[in-house]
Amino acid sequence: MTRSTASPPPGAADLPAAVAALIGKPQYEEQSEFPIEIGYVYNSCAATQNGNPLYWDAAVAQALTGGRIAPPTMLSVWMRPHYWAPGAPGERKALMTHFDLKELCGLPEAVVVSNEASFGEPVRMGDVLTSRQVVRSVGELKKTKLGTGRFWVIDVETHNQRGEWVGTESYSFLGYRRPEGEA
Amino acid sequence: MRDLLADEVRVGQELPPLRVDVNATLIVLGALASRDWRPMHHDKDFAVERNGLRNIFVNTPNFQAWFERYLTDWTGPKGRLGRMTFKMKKSVFPGDEMSFSGRVTGVTEDASGCRWVEVDVGVSVAGTLTTEGHAKIALPADADDNPWARRGPNWQP
């Protein structure tokens, strides 16, 4: 878990130069596409049958947190782009660094291996968040059950419009190529 | 919903179990609520033909939300999540029943006086662990304490 970009671990010795160059370099600084709003908080709580009054009762929220906030685990929700937007070319994807790594490593398939998050200042209604993606490590090419691939870790560090740290999500992926002969 | 106090928690304590029947609607609700538009979470043909799985499956960000709900059902609204790690071992599909479990692994106090509880959490389907994780959550020391009031150096998750 990181809150800064200090001392990234080195990548594997067999990395393409373009991949090695990405390690530790902040990329894709992006703003949330709309101010944080309560409708999505209700959607998330409804989808998980979460009755926590902090998210449903404005008086409880005022007493505990000085106003309405979003559940901490919604951190990544706010940074995902709309599926479509006027003028946007093609399908829009979150975590572009991950798709860059797939392309640069020549590994067309990928799965999330693990996910780690730490949470700072609460995300409040009306906040506008800014995130940046940092590749922390890319492992050597190895054989796995799914195919030959590499493990990599990407951090997404997020701050609010006041410059306060609101959280970091760290994703571990396996990018892989299916064994020859499989569709 | 009452607030659990840090002094009420002991290492080894089990969290109350939670069982949830999963259907396609629940999976799609969770994917869309987390703005995850990837087709394997709503398009069965894609999940079967491209991913080689038997159906659509619960997406990763939605599991975070489920774990948060499970933890704060236990702590009450003053419980403030500081950190969460989890690892998906197997996918969860329509027709599965998710069984949530949790066990306290640590009860600590940091230099700022914040009281932390660490919990191993898991989801099993038919007795097989599908997702496991670890969470660090701040609890009030007493009825007047409020972890949400902590800021800056007094909030070190």
Coordinates of C-alpha atoms in Angstrom, one line a residue:
Chain A
M1 CA 0.0 0.0 0.0
T2 CA 1.5 3.3 -1.0
R3 CA 0.7 6.9 -0.6
S4 CA 3.7 8.2 -2.6
T5 CA 5.7 7.1 -5.6
A6 CA 8.9 6.6 -3.7
S7 CA 11.2 3.6 -4.3
P8 CA 9.2 1.4 -6.8
P9 CA 10.6 -2.1 -6.9
P10 CA 12.5 -2.9 -10.1
G11 CA 10.8 -4.8 -12.8
A12 CA 11.8 -8.3 -14.0
A13 CA 15.0 -8.6 -16.1
D14 CA 13.2 -9.8 -19.2
L15 CA 10.8 -6.8 -19.5
P16 CA 10.5 -5.0 -22.8
A17 CA 12.1 -1.5 -22.4
A18 CA 8.7 0.3 -22.9
V19 CA 7.3 -1.7 -20.0
A20 CA 10.2 -1.1 -17.7
A21 CA 10.0 2.7 -18.4
L22 CA 6.4 2.7 -17.0
I23 CA 7.3 1.5 -13.6
G24 CA 7.0 4.2 -10.9
K25 CA 5.8 6.8 -13.4
P26 CA 2.5 8.5 -12.6
Q27 CA 0.1 8.4 -15.5
Y28 CA -3.4 9.1 -16.6
E29 CA -4.2 11.8 -14.1
E30 CA -8.0 12.0 -14.3
Q31 CA -10.9 13.8 -12.7
S32 CA -14.1 12.1 -11.7
E33 CA -16.6 12.8 -14.5
F34 CA -19.3 14.1 -12.2
P35 CA -19.5 15.5 -8.7
I36 CA -20.0 12.8 -6.1
E37 CA -23.7 12.2 -5.6
I38 CA -26.0 10.3 -3.3
G39 CA -27.8 8.4 -6.1
Y40 CA -24.9 6.2 -6.7
V41 CA -24.4 5.7 -2.9
Y42 CA -28.0 4.4 -2.8
N43 CA -27.4 2.1 -5.8
S44 CA -24.3 0.6 -4.1
C45 CA -26.0 0.1 -0.8
A46 CA -29.1 -1.4 -2.5
A47 CA -26.9 -3.8 -4.5
T48 CA -25.4 -5.1 -1.3
Q49 CA -28.5 -4.7 0.9
N50 CA -26.4 -2.4 3.1
G51 CA -28.6 -0.7 5.7
N52 CA -25.9 1.3 7.4
P53 CA -27.8 4.5 8.5
L54 CA -24.7 6.6 7.8
Y55 CA -25.6 6.3 4.2
W56 CA -29.4 6.4 4.4
D57 CA -30.1 8.9 7.2
A58 CA -28.9 12.5 6.7
A59 CA -29.2 13.2 10.4
V60 CA -26.9 10.3 11.3
A61 CA -24.4 11.4 8.6
Q62 CA -24.5 14.9 10.0
A63 CA -23.8 13.8 13.5
L64 CA -21.0 11.4 12.7
T65 CA -19.3 12.8 9.6
G66 CA -20.5 16.4 9.3
G67 CA -22.7 15.6 6.3
R68 CA -23.4 12.9 3.7
I69 CA -20.4 10.7 2.6
A70 CA -20.0 7.7 0.4
P71 CA -19.0 4.3 1.6
P72 CA -15.1 4.1 1.5
T73 CA -15.2 1.0 -0.8
M74 CA -16.8 3.1 -3.5
L75 CA -13.5 4.8 -4.0
S76 CA -12.9 3.2 -7.4
V77 CA -16.5 3.7 -8.5
W78 CA -16.1 7.4 -9.0
M79 CA -13.2 7.2 -11.3
R80 CA -14.7 4.7 -13.8
P81 CA -15.7 6.4 -17.1
H82 CA -19.1 6.3 -18.6
Y83 CA -19.5 3.4 -21.0
W84 CA -20.2 6.0 -23.7
A85 CA -19.9 9.7 -23.9
P86 CA -20.4 12.2 -26.8
G87 CA -17.3 12.4 -28.9
A88 CA -15.4 9.7 -27.0
P89 CA -13.6 7.3 -29.4
G90 CA -14.7 3.7 -29.0
E91 CA -15.3 1.8 -25.7
R92 CA -13.9 3.7 -22.7
K93 CA -12.0 1.7 -20.2
A94 CA -11.0 2.3 -16.6
L95 CA -7.4 1.6 -15.5
M96 CA -5.9 2.3 -18.9
T97 CA -2.4 1.5 -17.5
H98 CA -3.5 -2.1 -17.2
F99 CA -4.6 -2.2 -20.8
D100 CA -1.4 -0.6 -21.9
L101 CA 0.6 -3.3 -20.1
K102 CA -1.5 -6.0 -21.8
E103 CA -0.7 -4.4 -25.2
L104 CA 3.0 -3.8 -24.5
C105 CA 3.6 -7.3 -23.0
G106 CA 1.6 -9.0 -25.8
L107 CA -0.7 -10.6 -23.3
P108 CA -4.3 -10.4 -24.5
E109 CA -6.1 -11.9 -21.5
A110 CA -6.0 -10.8 -17.9
V111 CA -7.5 -11.5 -14.5
V112 CA -7.5 -9.6 -11.2
V113 CA -5.5 -11.6 -8.7
S114 CA -5.9 -9.5 -5.6
N115 CA -7.0 -6.1 -4.6
E116 CA -5.8 -3.9 -1.7
A117 CA -7.2 -0.5 -0.6
S118 CA -6.6 2.1 2.1
F119 CA -8.9 4.9 2.8
G120 CA -8.2 8.4 3.9
E121 CA -10.5 11.4 4.2
P122 CA -14.2 10.5 3.6
V123 CA -15.5 11.2 0.1
R124 CA -18.3 13.8 0.4
M125 CA -21.2 14.7 -1.8
G126 CA -20.1 17.3 -4.3
D127 CA -16.5 16.3 -4.1
V128 CA -14.5 16.2 -7.3
L129 CA -11.7 13.5 -7.2
T130 CA -8.5 13.3 -9.1
S131 CA -6.6 10.0 -9.5
R132 CA -3.4 8.9 -11.0
Q133 CA -2.2 5.4 -11.9
V134 CA 1.3 4.1 -11.1
V135 CA 2.7 0.8 -12.2
R136 CA 4.5 -0.6 -9.1
S137 CA 5.9 -3.8 -10.5
V138 CA 5.9 -6.2 -13.4
G139 CA 7.1 -9.7 -13.0
E140 CA 9.0 -12.1 -15.2
L141 CA 7.3 -14.3 -17.8
K142 CA 6.1 -17.5 -16.2
K143 CA 3.8 -20.4 -16.8
T144 CA 0.5 -20.4 -14.9
K145 CA -2.6 -22.6 -14.9
L146 CA -4.3 -20.1 -17.3
G147 CA -1.3 -19.7 -19.7
T148 CA 2.0 -18.0 -19.9
G149 CA 2.0 -14.5 -18.5
R150 CA 3.2 -11.9 -16.1
F151 CA 1.9 -10.6 -12.7
W152 CA 1.8 -6.8 -12.3
V153 CA 0.7 -4.3 -9.7
I154 CA -0.9 -1.0 -10.4
D155 CA -1.7 1.7 -7.7
V156 CA -4.5 4.2 -8.2
E157 CA -3.9 7.2 -5.8
T158 CA -6.9 9.5 -5.3
H159 CA -7.2 13.0 -3.8
N160 CA -10.1 15.4 -3.5
Q161 CA -10.4 19.0 -4.7
R162 CA -8.9 20.2 -1.5
G163 CA -5.7 18.1 -2.1
E164 CA -6.6 15.7 0.7
W165 CA -5.7 12.0 0.2
V166 CA -8.9 10.0 0.0
G167 CA -7.4 6.6 -0.7
T168 CA -5.3 4.3 -2.7
E169 CA -6.3 1.1 -4.5
S170 CA -3.7 -1.4 -5.4
Y171 CA -4.6 -4.0 -8.0
S172 CA -2.6 -7.2 -8.8
F173 CA -3.2 -8.7 -12.2
L174 CA -2.1 -11.7 -14.1
G175 CA -1.8 -10.9 -17.8
Y176 CA -1.5 -14.0 -19.9
R177 CA -1.7 -15.7 -23.3
R178 CA -3.8 -18.9 -23.6
P179 CA -1.8 -22.0 -24.4
E180 CA -1.5 -22.7 -28.2
G181 CA -4.5 -24.5 -29.6
E182 CA -7.1 -22.9 -27.3
A183 CA -9.5 -20.4 -28.7
Chain B
M1 CA -27.9 -0.5 14.8
R2 CA -25.7 -0.1 17.9
D3 CA -22.1 0.8 17.8
L4 CA -19.5 -1.8 18.8
L5 CA -16.8 -0.5 21.1
A6 CA -13.2 -1.5 20.8
D7 CA -13.1 -2.9 24.4
E8 CA -15.9 -5.4 23.5
V9 CA -13.7 -7.1 20.8
R10 CA -11.3 -9.9 21.5
V11 CA -8.8 -11.7 19.3
G12 CA -10.3 -14.9 18.0
Q13 CA -13.8 -13.6 18.2
E14 CA -16.1 -14.7 15.3
L15 CA -18.3 -12.3 13.4
P16 CA -21.9 -13.2 13.0
P17 CA -22.4 -15.2 9.8
L18 CA -24.2 -13.7 6.8
R19 CA -25.8 -15.7 4.0
V20 CA -26.8 -14.2 0.7
D21 CA -28.5 -16.0 -2.2
V22 CA -27.0 -14.8 -5.5
N23 CA -28.9 -14.5 -8.7
A24 CA -28.2 -12.8 -12.0
T25 CA -30.1 -9.6 -10.9
L26 CA -27.9 -9.2 -7.8
I27 CA -24.7 -9.6 -9.9
V28 CA -25.8 -7.1 -12.5
L29 CA -27.0 -4.6 -9.8
G30 CA -23.6 -4.9 -8.2
A31 CA -21.7 -4.5 -11.4
L32 CA -23.7 -1.4 -12.5
A33 CA -23.6 0.2 -9.1
S34 CA -19.8 -0.1 -9.2
R35 CA -19.8 1.3 -12.8
D36 CA -18.2 -1.9 -14.0
W37 CA -19.5 -2.3 -17.6
R38 CA -17.3 -5.3 -18.5
P39 CA -19.5 -7.9 -20.3
M40 CA -18.6 -10.9 -18.2
H41 CA -20.7 -9.4 -15.3
H42 CA -23.9 -9.0 -17.3
D43 CA -23.6 -11.0 -20.6
K44 CA -23.8 -14.8 -20.1
D45 CA -22.8 -15.6 -23.7
F46 CA -19.6 -13.6 -23.2
A47 CA -18.8 -15.2 -19.8
V48 CA -19.3 -18.7 -21.2
E49 CA -17.7 -18.3 -24.7
R50 CA -14.9 -15.9 -24.0
N51 CA -14.1 -16.6 -20.3
G52 CA -14.9 -20.3 -20.4
L53 CA -17.0 -19.9 -17.2
R54 CA -20.5 -21.3 -16.6
N55 CA -22.2 -17.9 -16.2
I56 CA -21.8 -14.2 -15.3
F57 CA -20.0 -13.7 -12.0
V58 CA -19.7 -11.2 -9.1
N59 CA -17.2 -8.4 -10.0
T60 CA -14.3 -7.4 -7.9
P61 CA -15.3 -3.9 -6.7
N62 CA -18.7 -5.3 -5.7
F63 CA -17.0 -7.8 -3.4
Q64 CA -15.4 -4.8 -1.6
A65 CA -18.8 -3.4 -1.1
W66 CA -20.2 -6.7 0.2
F67 CA -17.3 -7.0 2.7
E68 CA -17.8 -3.4 3.8
R69 CA -21.5 -4.1 4.4
Y70 CA -20.6 -7.3 6.3
L71 CA -18.1 -5.5 8.6
T72 CA -20.3 -2.5 9.3
D73 CA -23.3 -4.7 10.0
W74 CA -21.1 -5.9 12.9
T75 CA -19.5 -2.6 14.0
G76 CA -22.4 -0.2 13.5
P77 CA -22.1 3.2 11.7
K78 CA -19.1 4.4 13.8
G79 CA -16.9 1.6 12.4
R80 CA -14.6 3.3 10.0
L81 CA -12.8 1.2 7.4
G82 CA -9.1 2.0 7.1
R83 CA -7.7 -0.8 4.9
M84 CA -8.9 -3.8 3.1
T85 CA -7.1 -6.5 1.1
F86 CA -8.8 -9.4 -0.7
K87 CA -8.1 -12.1 -3.1
M88 CA -10.6 -13.9 -5.3
K89 CA -10.0 -17.6 -5.6
K90 CA -13.1 -18.7 -7.4
S91 CA -15.9 -16.9 -9.1
V92 CA -19.4 -16.6 -7.6
F93 CA -22.3 -17.3 -10.0
P94 CA -26.1 -17.1 -10.1
G95 CA -27.5 -19.9 -7.9
D96 CA -24.7 -19.8 -5.4
E97 CA -25.2 -19.0 -1.8
M98 CA -22.5 -16.7 -0.4
S99 CA -21.6 -17.4 3.3
F100 CA -19.7 -14.6 4.8
S101 CA -17.5 -15.3 7.9
G102 CA -15.0 -13.3 9.9
R103 CA -12.6 -13.7 12.7
V104 CA -10.7 -11.0 14.7
T105 CA -7.0 -11.3 14.4
G106 CA -5.8 -8.2 16.1
V107 CA -7.0 -5.4 18.5
T108 CA -4.5 -2.6 18.7
E109 CA -4.2 1.1 19.5
D110 CA -1.9 3.4 17.4
A111 CA 0.2 6.3 18.5
S112 CA -2.7 8.8 18.0
G113 CA -5.0 6.7 20.2
C114 CA -7.0 5.3 17.4
R115 CA -8.4 1.9 18.3
W116 CA -8.1 -0.7 15.4
V117 CA -9.6 -4.1 14.9
E118 CA -8.1 -6.5 12.3
V119 CA -10.4 -9.1 10.8
D120 CA -9.9 -12.0 8.4
V121 CA -13.0 -12.2 6.2
G122 CA -14.1 -14.8 3.8
V123 CA -16.9 -15.9 1.4
S124 CA -17.6 -19.5 0.9
V125 CA -20.0 -21.3 -1.5
A126 CA -21.0 -24.8 -0.6
G127 CA -18.2 -25.0 1.9
T128 CA -15.5 -23.9 -0.6
L129 CA -13.7 -20.6 0.1
T130 CA -14.2 -18.3 -3.0
T131 CA -12.8 -15.0 -1.7
E132 CA -10.7 -14.2 1.3
G133 CA -9.6 -10.9 2.7
H134 CA -8.3 -8.9 5.6
A135 CA -9.7 -5.6 6.9
K136 CA -8.5 -3.0 9.4
I137 CA -11.4 -1.1 10.9
A138 CA -11.4 1.7 13.5
L139 CA -13.8 1.4 16.4
P140 CA -14.8 3.9 19.1
A141 CA -13.0 3.6 22.4
D142 CA -16.1 4.6 24.2
A143 CA -19.6 6.1 23.6
D144 CA -18.2 9.6 23.1
D145 CA -15.4 8.6 20.7
N146 CA -16.0 8.8 16.9
P147 CA -13.3 7.5 14.5
W148 CA -14.9 9.5 11.7
A149 CA -13.7 12.7 13.5
R150 CA -10.0 11.7 12.9
R151 CA -8.1 13.6 10.3
G152 CA -4.5 14.1 9.0
P153 CA -1.9 12.6 11.4
N154 CA -4.7 11.2 13.6
W155 CA -5.9 9.0 10.8
Q156 CA -3.2 6.5 9.8
P157 CA -4.8 3.4 8.2

